[in-house]
Amino acid sequence: MAQPYGTWPSPIAARDLVSGAAGLAEVVADGDDVWFTESRPEEGGRVALMRWRAGALTEASPPDANVRTRVHEYGGGAWWVADSTLWFSDDTDQRLRRIDGDGELRCLTPAPDIERGVRFADGRPTPDKAWYICVRETHLPNENGAHVEPVNDLVAVSGDGSERIEVVAAGADFYSSPRLNADGSEIVWIQWNHPNMSWDATELWHARFADGMVSDAKKIAGDGVTSIVLP
């Protein structure tokens, strides 16, 4: 029996259109290995971390992990790898985790009081892997029903699983791109404040770094009208 235009049942479902259409992104080379993320529509958009080594492709993140951070809500920079050690944020709770080359997994940050309320992104490890320097975003309870602006800072997260966290920089509205020199003794980062966006005006800061702590922090670039994108 004929049916009105556009009302007949279709043999093609939305699942058929996206099945197998994995999205690849964030390629990082670590020695001879190549790492990248793979978003999987057929798994509800779960993001897996893949490693290509000697012609073989394997999933490096746990099979139940969703490698994603919600910093600034839209995320980005949820993981990094160096010398076969992986650091990543899991979307299930936004806690930071570490997997060493032998497969040992450690949770590096404590469970937040607010679900997914403490988030980490854009990190880099020290050469000895003792610390992971990254952006932290802390969400606070509403006050009298009003939304409270999240607090952003830079932190050094201990790599030993002790859940020790040291504040590297605080006070600005936003932070990004913490980067260490070759021996881990110096660090630079970018910060900026409302009402500016990162493409309006930012500042580049430099400090000395040792055992999770910074010293001699000072602004080395930024005039209020220039956008410094990467250190």
PDB file of C-alpha atoms in Angstrom:
ATOM      1  CA  MET A   1       0.000   0.000   0.000  1.00  0.00           C
ATOM      2  CA  ALA A   2       1.424   3.384  -0.962  1.00  0.00           C
ATOM      3  CA  GLN A   3       2.299   5.794   1.855  1.00  0.00           C
ATOM      4  CA  PRO A   4       2.668   9.591   1.807  1.00  0.00           C
ATOM      5  CA  TYR A   5       6.063  10.911   0.754  1.00  0.00           C
ATOM      6  CA  GLY A   6       8.629  10.786   3.555  1.00  0.00           C
ATOM      7  CA  THR A   7       6.588   8.593   5.901  1.00  0.00           C
ATOM      8  CA  TRP A   8       7.584   5.134   4.757  1.00  0.00           C
ATOM      9  CA  PRO A   9       9.940   3.025   6.931  1.00  0.00           C
ATOM     10  CA  SER A  10      13.556   3.158   5.781  1.00  0.00           C
ATOM     11  CA  PRO A  11      15.831   0.123   5.683  1.00  0.00           C
ATOM     12  CA  ILE A  12      18.741   2.446   6.510  1.00  0.00           C
ATOM     13  CA  ALA A  13      19.095   3.505  10.147  1.00  0.00           C
ATOM     14  CA  ALA A  14      21.315   6.246  11.560  1.00  0.00           C
ATOM     15  CA  ARG A  15      23.483   3.527  13.112  1.00  0.00           C
ATOM     16  CA  ASP A  16      24.167   2.149   9.622  1.00  0.00           C
ATOM     17  CA  LEU A  17      25.515   5.526   8.482  1.00  0.00           C
ATOM     18  CA  VAL A  18      28.079   5.918  11.283  1.00  0.00           C
ATOM     19  CA  SER A  19      29.023   2.295  11.918  1.00  0.00           C
ATOM     20  CA  GLY A  20      32.737   1.912  11.351  1.00  0.00           C
ATOM     21  CA  ALA A  21      33.184   5.642  10.699  1.00  0.00           C
ATOM     22  CA  ALA A  22      35.844   6.158  13.373  1.00  0.00           C
ATOM     23  CA  GLY A  23      37.269   9.650  13.735  1.00  0.00           C
ATOM     24  CA  LEU A  24      41.057   9.885  13.984  1.00  0.00           C
ATOM     25  CA  ALA A  25      42.812  12.832  15.655  1.00  0.00           C
ATOM     26  CA  GLU A  26      45.670  14.078  17.873  1.00  0.00           C
ATOM     27  CA  VAL A  27      48.615  12.230  16.377  1.00  0.00           C
ATOM     28  CA  VAL A  28      51.714  12.070  18.628  1.00  0.00           C
ATOM     29  CA  ALA A  29      55.032  10.373  17.818  1.00  0.00           C
ATOM     30  CA  ASP A  30      56.860   8.702  20.703  1.00  0.00           C
ATOM     31  CA  GLY A  31      60.112   7.250  19.426  1.00  0.00           C
ATOM     32  CA  ASP A  32      59.153   4.782  16.703  1.00  0.00           C
ATOM     33  CA  ASP A  33      55.576   4.519  17.987  1.00  0.00           C
ATOM     34  CA  VAL A  34      52.680   6.577  16.672  1.00  0.00           C
ATOM     35  CA  TRP A  35      49.782   7.324  19.023  1.00  0.00           C
ATOM     36  CA  PHE A  36      46.404   8.817  18.122  1.00  0.00           C
ATOM     37  CA  THR A  37      42.804   8.989  19.315  1.00  0.00           C
ATOM     38  CA  GLU A  38      39.965   7.087  17.679  1.00  0.00           C
ATOM     39  CA  SER A  39      36.380   8.195  18.357  1.00  0.00           C
ATOM     40  CA  ARG A  40      33.890   5.389  17.882  1.00  0.00           C
ATOM     41  CA  PRO A  41      30.272   6.268  17.050  1.00  0.00           C
ATOM     42  CA  GLU A  42      29.170   2.660  17.449  1.00  0.00           C
ATOM     43  CA  GLU A  43      30.343   2.805  21.082  1.00  0.00           C
ATOM     44  CA  GLY A  44      28.417   5.961  21.914  1.00  0.00           C
ATOM     45  CA  GLY A  45      31.270   8.205  20.804  1.00  0.00           C
ATOM     46  CA  ARG A  46      33.822   6.642  23.166  1.00  0.00           C
ATOM     47  CA  VAL A  47      37.363   7.865  22.480  1.00  0.00           C
ATOM     48  CA  ALA A  48      40.046   5.184  22.525  1.00  0.00           C
ATOM     49  CA  LEU A  49      43.779   5.782  22.422  1.00  0.00           C
ATOM     50  CA  MET A  50      45.543   3.763  19.751  1.00  0.00           C
ATOM     51  CA  ARG A  51      49.220   2.902  19.292  1.00  0.00           C
ATOM     52  CA  TRP A  52      50.899   1.876  16.057  1.00  0.00           C
ATOM     53  CA  ARG A  53      54.117  -0.065  16.686  1.00  0.00           C
ATOM     54  CA  ALA A  54      56.146  -2.042  14.154  1.00  0.00           C
ATOM     55  CA  GLY A  55      53.197  -2.353  11.794  1.00  0.00           C
ATOM     56  CA  ALA A  56      50.722  -3.482  14.444  1.00  0.00           C
ATOM     57  CA  LEU A  57      47.852  -1.381  15.790  1.00  0.00           C
ATOM     58  CA  THR A  58      46.607  -1.873  19.365  1.00  0.00           C
ATOM     59  CA  GLU A  59      44.309  -0.049  21.760  1.00  0.00           C
ATOM     60  CA  ALA A  60      46.584   1.434  24.440  1.00  0.00           C
ATOM     61  CA  SER A  61      43.866   2.768  26.748  1.00  0.00           C
ATOM     62  CA  PRO A  62      41.722   0.364  28.812  1.00  0.00           C
ATOM     63  CA  PRO A  63      38.722  -1.040  26.931  1.00  0.00           C
ATOM     64  CA  ASP A  64      36.283   0.762  29.237  1.00  0.00           C
ATOM     65  CA  ALA A  65      38.099   4.122  29.170  1.00  0.00           C
ATOM     66  CA  ASN A  66      36.788   7.189  27.369  1.00  0.00           C
ATOM     67  CA  VAL A  67      39.824   9.413  26.818  1.00  0.00           C
ATOM     68  CA  ARG A  68      38.286  12.851  27.090  1.00  0.00           C
ATOM     69  CA  THR A  69      38.568  15.940  29.253  1.00  0.00           C
ATOM     70  CA  ARG A  70      35.803  18.492  29.815  1.00  0.00           C
ATOM     71  CA  VAL A  71      38.035  21.467  30.637  1.00  0.00           C
ATOM     72  CA  HIS A  72      36.249  24.576  29.288  1.00  0.00           C
ATOM     73  CA  GLU A  73      33.468  22.068  28.450  1.00  0.00           C
ATOM     74  CA  TYR A  74      34.677  21.453  24.893  1.00  0.00           C
ATOM     75  CA  GLY A  75      37.843  19.676  26.067  1.00  0.00           C
ATOM     76  CA  GLY A  76      41.059  19.001  24.175  1.00  0.00           C
ATOM     77  CA  GLY A  77      44.481  17.888  25.366  1.00  0.00           C
ATOM     78  CA  ALA A  78      43.110  14.930  27.321  1.00  0.00           C
ATOM     79  CA  TRP A  79      46.311  12.880  27.067  1.00  0.00           C
ATOM     80  CA  TRP A  80      50.036  12.811  26.427  1.00  0.00           C
ATOM     81  CA  VAL A  81      52.651  10.115  25.985  1.00  0.00           C
ATOM     82  CA  ALA A  82      56.400  10.124  26.551  1.00  0.00           C
ATOM     83  CA  ASP A  83      58.857   7.226  26.603  1.00  0.00           C
ATOM     84  CA  SER A  84      55.961   4.711  26.428  1.00  0.00           C
ATOM     85  CA  THR A  85      54.242   6.178  29.510  1.00  0.00           C
ATOM     86  CA  LEU A  86      50.700   7.444  28.990  1.00  0.00           C
ATOM     87  CA  TRP A  87      48.830  10.101  30.983  1.00  0.00           C
ATOM     88  CA  PHE A  88      45.127  10.616  30.285  1.00  0.00           C
ATOM     89  CA  SER A  89      41.825  11.889  31.648  1.00  0.00           C
ATOM     90  CA  ASP A  90      38.902   9.470  31.705  1.00  0.00           C
ATOM     91  CA  ASP A  91      35.504  10.992  30.991  1.00  0.00           C
ATOM     92  CA  THR A  92      33.798   8.715  33.501  1.00  0.00           C
ATOM     93  CA  ASP A  93      35.101  10.806  36.426  1.00  0.00           C
ATOM     94  CA  GLN A  94      37.618  13.258  34.874  1.00  0.00           C
ATOM     95  CA  ARG A  95      40.391  11.919  37.109  1.00  0.00           C
ATOM     96  CA  LEU A  96      43.926  11.807  35.736  1.00  0.00           C
ATOM     97  CA  ARG A  97      45.487   8.397  35.169  1.00  0.00           C
ATOM     98  CA  ARG A  98      48.896   7.021  34.199  1.00  0.00           C
ATOM     99  CA  ILE A  99      49.825   3.795  32.412  1.00  0.00           C
ATOM    100  CA  ASP A 100      53.488   2.800  32.304  1.00  0.00           C
ATOM    101  CA  GLY A 101      55.152   0.738  29.614  1.00  0.00           C
ATOM    102  CA  ASP A 102      54.646  -2.437  31.669  1.00  0.00           C
ATOM    103  CA  GLY A 103      50.886  -1.875  31.682  1.00  0.00           C
ATOM    104  CA  GLU A 104      50.568  -0.748  35.316  1.00  0.00           C
ATOM    105  CA  LEU A 105      47.714   1.747  35.726  1.00  0.00           C
ATOM    106  CA  ARG A 106      47.623   4.345  38.499  1.00  0.00           C
ATOM    107  CA  CYS A 107      45.001   6.943  39.319  1.00  0.00           C
ATOM    108  CA  LEU A 108      46.914  10.142  40.084  1.00  0.00           C
ATOM    109  CA  THR A 109      44.190  12.480  41.342  1.00  0.00           C
ATOM    110  CA  PRO A 110      41.565  12.058  44.072  1.00  0.00           C
ATOM    111  CA  ALA A 111      37.849  11.665  43.459  1.00  0.00           C
ATOM    112  CA  PRO A 112      36.222  15.126  43.336  1.00  0.00           C
ATOM    113  CA  ASP A 113      33.429  16.192  45.695  1.00  0.00           C
ATOM    114  CA  ILE A 114      31.333  17.245  42.683  1.00  0.00           C
ATOM    115  CA  GLU A 115      30.899  14.610  39.973  1.00  0.00           C
ATOM    116  CA  ARG A 116      33.373  15.393  37.176  1.00  0.00           C
ATOM    117  CA  GLY A 117      34.013  18.625  39.043  1.00  0.00           C
ATOM    118  CA  VAL A 118      37.832  18.651  38.861  1.00  0.00           C
ATOM    119  CA  ARG A 119      39.223  18.374  35.348  1.00  0.00           C
ATOM    120  CA  PHE A 120      42.718  18.179  33.854  1.00  0.00           C
ATOM    121  CA  ALA A 121      44.075  18.978  30.388  1.00  0.00           C
ATOM    122  CA  ASP A 122      47.006  20.106  28.249  1.00  0.00           C
ATOM    123  CA  GLY A 123      49.702  18.400  30.300  1.00  0.00           C
ATOM    124  CA  ARG A 124      53.362  17.531  29.943  1.00  0.00           C
ATOM    125  CA  PRO A 125      55.529  15.290  32.172  1.00  0.00           C
ATOM    126  CA  THR A 126      58.895  16.109  33.656  1.00  0.00           C
ATOM    127  CA  PRO A 127      61.763  14.127  32.080  1.00  0.00           C
ATOM    128  CA  ASP A 128      61.949  11.834  35.133  1.00  0.00           C
ATOM    129  CA  LYS A 129      58.145  11.309  35.043  1.00  0.00           C
ATOM    130  CA  ALA A 130      57.910  12.400  38.680  1.00  0.00           C
ATOM    131  CA  TRP A 131      55.436  15.158  37.819  1.00  0.00           C
ATOM    132  CA  TYR A 132      52.770  15.904  35.257  1.00  0.00           C
ATOM    133  CA  ILE A 133      52.242  19.642  34.723  1.00  0.00           C
ATOM    134  CA  CYS A 134      48.766  20.487  33.453  1.00  0.00           C
ATOM    135  CA  VAL A 135      45.768  22.792  33.494  1.00  0.00           C
ATOM    136  CA  ARG A 136      43.274  22.107  36.282  1.00  0.00           C
ATOM    137  CA  GLU A 137      39.692  23.351  36.253  1.00  0.00           C
ATOM    138  CA  THR A 138      37.751  23.156  39.519  1.00  0.00           C
ATOM    139  CA  HIS A 139      33.963  23.513  39.531  1.00  0.00           C
ATOM    140  CA  LEU A 140      32.380  24.929  42.670  1.00  0.00           C
ATOM    141  CA  PRO A 141      28.895  24.506  44.169  1.00  0.00           C
ATOM    142  CA  ASN A 142      26.263  27.031  43.149  1.00  0.00           C
ATOM    143  CA  GLU A 143      25.631  29.841  45.614  1.00  0.00           C
ATOM    144  CA  ASN A 144      21.961  30.599  46.316  1.00  0.00           C
ATOM    145  CA  GLY A 145      21.079  28.924  43.047  1.00  0.00           C
ATOM    146  CA  ALA A 146      23.526  31.061  41.066  1.00  0.00           C
ATOM    147  CA  HIS A 147      26.297  29.568  38.948  1.00  0.00           C
ATOM    148  CA  VAL A 148      29.826  30.069  40.266  1.00  0.00           C
ATOM    149  CA  GLU A 149      32.630  30.528  37.738  1.00  0.00           C
ATOM    150  CA  PRO A 150      35.061  27.555  37.680  1.00  0.00           C
ATOM    151  CA  VAL A 151      38.592  28.183  38.967  1.00  0.00           C
ATOM    152  CA  ASN A 152      41.482  27.541  36.590  1.00  0.00           C
ATOM    153  CA  ASP A 153      45.108  27.072  37.585  1.00  0.00           C
ATOM    154  CA  LEU A 154      48.276  25.202  36.662  1.00  0.00           C
ATOM    155  CA  VAL A 155      49.251  22.257  38.816  1.00  0.00           C
ATOM    156  CA  ALA A 156      51.985  19.660  39.160  1.00  0.00           C
ATOM    157  CA  VAL A 157      50.486  16.213  39.763  1.00  0.00           C
ATOM    158  CA  SER A 158      52.748  13.640  41.364  1.00  0.00           C
ATOM    159  CA  GLY A 159      53.359  10.610  39.170  1.00  0.00           C
ATOM    160  CA  ASP A 160      53.699   8.107  42.029  1.00  0.00           C
ATOM    161  CA  GLY A 161      49.996   7.697  42.773  1.00  0.00           C
ATOM    162  CA  SER A 162      50.161   9.568  46.095  1.00  0.00           C
ATOM    163  CA  GLU A 163      47.574  12.079  44.781  1.00  0.00           C
ATOM    164  CA  ARG A 164      49.891  14.936  45.758  1.00  0.00           C
ATOM    165  CA  ILE A 165      49.124  18.081  43.777  1.00  0.00           C
ATOM    166  CA  GLU A 166      51.144  21.307  43.903  1.00  0.00           C
ATOM    167  CA  VAL A 167      49.914  24.609  42.484  1.00  0.00           C
ATOM    168  CA  VAL A 168      52.295  25.986  39.838  1.00  0.00           C
ATOM    169  CA  ALA A 169      50.372  29.155  38.941  1.00  0.00           C
ATOM    170  CA  ALA A 170      47.067  30.653  40.077  1.00  0.00           C
ATOM    171  CA  GLY A 171      45.169  33.918  40.018  1.00  0.00           C
ATOM    172  CA  ALA A 172      44.523  34.354  36.294  1.00  0.00           C
ATOM    173  CA  ASP A 173      41.201  33.416  34.724  1.00  0.00           C
ATOM    174  CA  PHE A 174      42.673  30.987  32.180  1.00  0.00           C
ATOM    175  CA  TYR A 175      45.862  28.990  31.605  1.00  0.00           C
ATOM    176  CA  SER A 176      47.270  26.893  28.768  1.00  0.00           C
ATOM    177  CA  SER A 177      50.380  25.301  27.294  1.00  0.00           C
ATOM    178  CA  PRO A 178      52.640  24.508  30.262  1.00  0.00           C
ATOM    179  CA  ARG A 179      55.911  23.435  28.645  1.00  0.00           C
ATOM    180  CA  LEU A 180      59.193  22.323  30.230  1.00  0.00           C
ATOM    181  CA  ASN A 181      62.753  22.636  28.987  1.00  0.00           C
ATOM    182  CA  ALA A 182      64.861  19.550  28.238  1.00  0.00           C
ATOM    183  CA  ASP A 183      65.987  18.855  31.806  1.00  0.00           C
ATOM    184  CA  GLY A 184      62.767  19.934  33.503  1.00  0.00           C
ATOM    185  CA  SER A 185      64.335  22.798  35.435  1.00  0.00           C
ATOM    186  CA  GLU A 186      62.380  25.589  33.718  1.00  0.00           C
ATOM    187  CA  ILE A 187      58.770  26.006  32.702  1.00  0.00           C
ATOM    188  CA  VAL A 188      56.755  28.426  30.582  1.00  0.00           C
ATOM    189  CA  TRP A 189      53.013  28.848  30.206  1.00  0.00           C
ATOM    190  CA  ILE A 190      50.327  31.130  28.787  1.00  0.00           C
ATOM    191  CA  GLN A 191      47.669  32.888  30.840  1.00  0.00           C
ATOM    192  CA  TRP A 192      44.950  35.487  30.242  1.00  0.00           C
ATOM    193  CA  ASN A 193      41.980  37.159  31.901  1.00  0.00           C
ATOM    194  CA  HIS A 194      38.422  38.208  31.185  1.00  0.00           C
ATOM    195  CA  PRO A 195      37.142  39.880  29.080  1.00  0.00           C
ATOM    196  CA  ASN A 196      39.873  38.699  26.692  1.00  0.00           C
ATOM    197  CA  MET A 197      39.701  35.446  24.806  1.00  0.00           C
ATOM    198  CA  SER A 198      42.938  33.658  23.976  1.00  0.00           C
ATOM    199  CA  TRP A 199      42.925  35.210  20.504  1.00  0.00           C
ATOM    200  CA  ASP A 200      42.611  38.719  21.942  1.00  0.00           C
ATOM    201  CA  ALA A 201      45.459  39.119  24.426  1.00  0.00           C
ATOM    202  CA  THR A 202      47.545  36.692  26.488  1.00  0.00           C
ATOM    203  CA  GLU A 203      50.708  36.680  28.580  1.00  0.00           C
ATOM    204  CA  LEU A 204      53.736  34.377  28.448  1.00  0.00           C
ATOM    205  CA  TRP A 205      55.242  33.500  31.832  1.00  0.00           C
ATOM    206  CA  HIS A 206      58.487  31.783  32.828  1.00  0.00           C
ATOM    207  CA  ALA A 207      59.638  30.190  36.098  1.00  0.00           C
ATOM    208  CA  ARG A 208      62.154  27.773  37.524  1.00  0.00           C
ATOM    209  CA  PHE A 209      60.808  24.352  38.488  1.00  0.00           C
ATOM    210  CA  ALA A 210      61.971  21.766  41.027  1.00  0.00           C
ATOM    211  CA  ASP A 211      60.141  19.034  42.961  1.00  0.00           C
ATOM    212  CA  GLY A 212      56.697  20.243  41.992  1.00  0.00           C
ATOM    213  CA  MET A 213      57.372  23.844  42.979  1.00  0.00           C
ATOM    214  CA  VAL A 214      58.119  26.979  40.962  1.00  0.00           C
ATOM    215  CA  SER A 215      60.262  29.994  41.803  1.00  0.00           C
ATOM    216  CA  ASP A 216      61.189  33.314  40.169  1.00  0.00           C
ATOM    217  CA  ALA A 217      57.941  33.381  38.160  1.00  0.00           C
ATOM    218  CA  LYS A 218      57.727  36.414  35.897  1.00  0.00           C
ATOM    219  CA  LYS A 219      55.929  37.632  32.799  1.00  0.00           C
ATOM    220  CA  ILE A 220      58.266  37.677  29.797  1.00  0.00           C
ATOM    221  CA  ALA A 221      55.834  38.715  27.039  1.00  0.00           C
ATOM    222  CA  GLY A 222      52.376  40.205  26.668  1.00  0.00           C
ATOM    223  CA  ASP A 223      51.367  43.834  26.211  1.00  0.00           C
ATOM    224  CA  GLY A 224      47.601  43.660  26.602  1.00  0.00           C
ATOM    225  CA  VAL A 225      46.879  43.649  22.866  1.00  0.00           C
ATOM    226  CA  THR A 226      48.945  40.721  21.565  1.00  0.00           C
ATOM    227  CA  SER A 227      47.767  37.119  21.424  1.00  0.00           C
ATOM    228  CA  ILE A 228      50.592  34.681  22.186  1.00  0.00           C
ATOM    229  CA  VAL A 229      49.293  31.301  21.080  1.00  0.00           C
ATOM    230  CA  LEU A 230      52.129  28.859  21.801  1.00  0.00           C
ATOM    231  CA  PRO A 231      55.291  29.222  23.891  1.00  0.00           C
TER     232      PRO A 231
END
